[in-house]
Amino acid sequence: MRFPSQAEEQELHERVLRREPWVSEDVFRVFMDPIIKALCKKRSEMHEEARDAAIDAIYSYLGNPERYVARKSRLSSYLTRAAKMNTLDQYRHHEARQRRERKFGEVFVLRAPAPKDRMEIIVETRIILERVEQALLEEKDRIFLGLVLQGERSTRVLAEAMNLPPLSEIERRREVKRNRDRLMKLLERLGKEDRDVKP
């Protein structure tokens, strides 16, 4: 399947701007297959990854169509470029996770505690986790904090964890930083309280 003509793209974009009913279906129908084909051809992406990236790109566009500027590029180029960026983010996220898991495995093997200390560590860890869960009432805060503690740095991934609405890149970074700082201060406060309680 091929991309539509420039005139057809412009007409479709104008319908999106007018928020016409059923236009989102038309956008998916027209662009999904060509974007997936372009991603699989140029980057040898797996079909499912390309499909997910295309869906994310189209949803992002439909949520904020004003970001697309027709004089700069065709809509098909804009959406394909956004989908490519999504696949790069997915790849980086996957690579970062694998690096974290490798490092964790190396540290665990090198610094594994003696068997007699394991029970004490398990008990302390459970106490800490219970305190963190009591302090973090919202599930999205727990997910966000878990990603941060695992070393996740992608603004897009962290913004998704916080269920942030569509924002400009600068606003999204600001909100992610604000939430990270808030949760780090909370952990710092919990750690300080824990030290104050211990004899």
PDB file of N, CA, C and O in Angstrom, residues 13 54 188:
ATOM      1  N   HIS A  13      -5.645  16.153   6.688  1.00  0.00           N
ATOM      2  CA  HIS A  13      -5.154  16.971   7.808  1.00  0.00           C
ATOM      3  C   HIS A  13      -6.174  18.053   8.173  1.00  0.00           C
ATOM      4  O   HIS A  13      -6.419  18.308   9.360  1.00  0.00           O
ATOM      5  N   ALA A  54       4.130   2.997  14.792  1.00  0.00           N
ATOM      6  CA  ALA A  54       3.202   3.716  13.911  1.00  0.00           C
ATOM      7  C   ALA A  54       1.944   4.138  14.679  1.00  0.00           C
ATOM      8  O   ALA A  54       1.467   5.269  14.533  1.00  0.00           O
ATOM      9  N   GLU A 188      14.360  10.606  49.996  1.00  0.00           N
ATOM     10  CA  GLU A 188      15.351  11.188  50.900  1.00  0.00           C
ATOM     11  C   GLU A 188      14.744  11.410  52.284  1.00  0.00           C
ATOM     12  O   GLU A 188      15.365  11.108  53.303  1.00  0.00           O
TER      13      GLU A 188
END
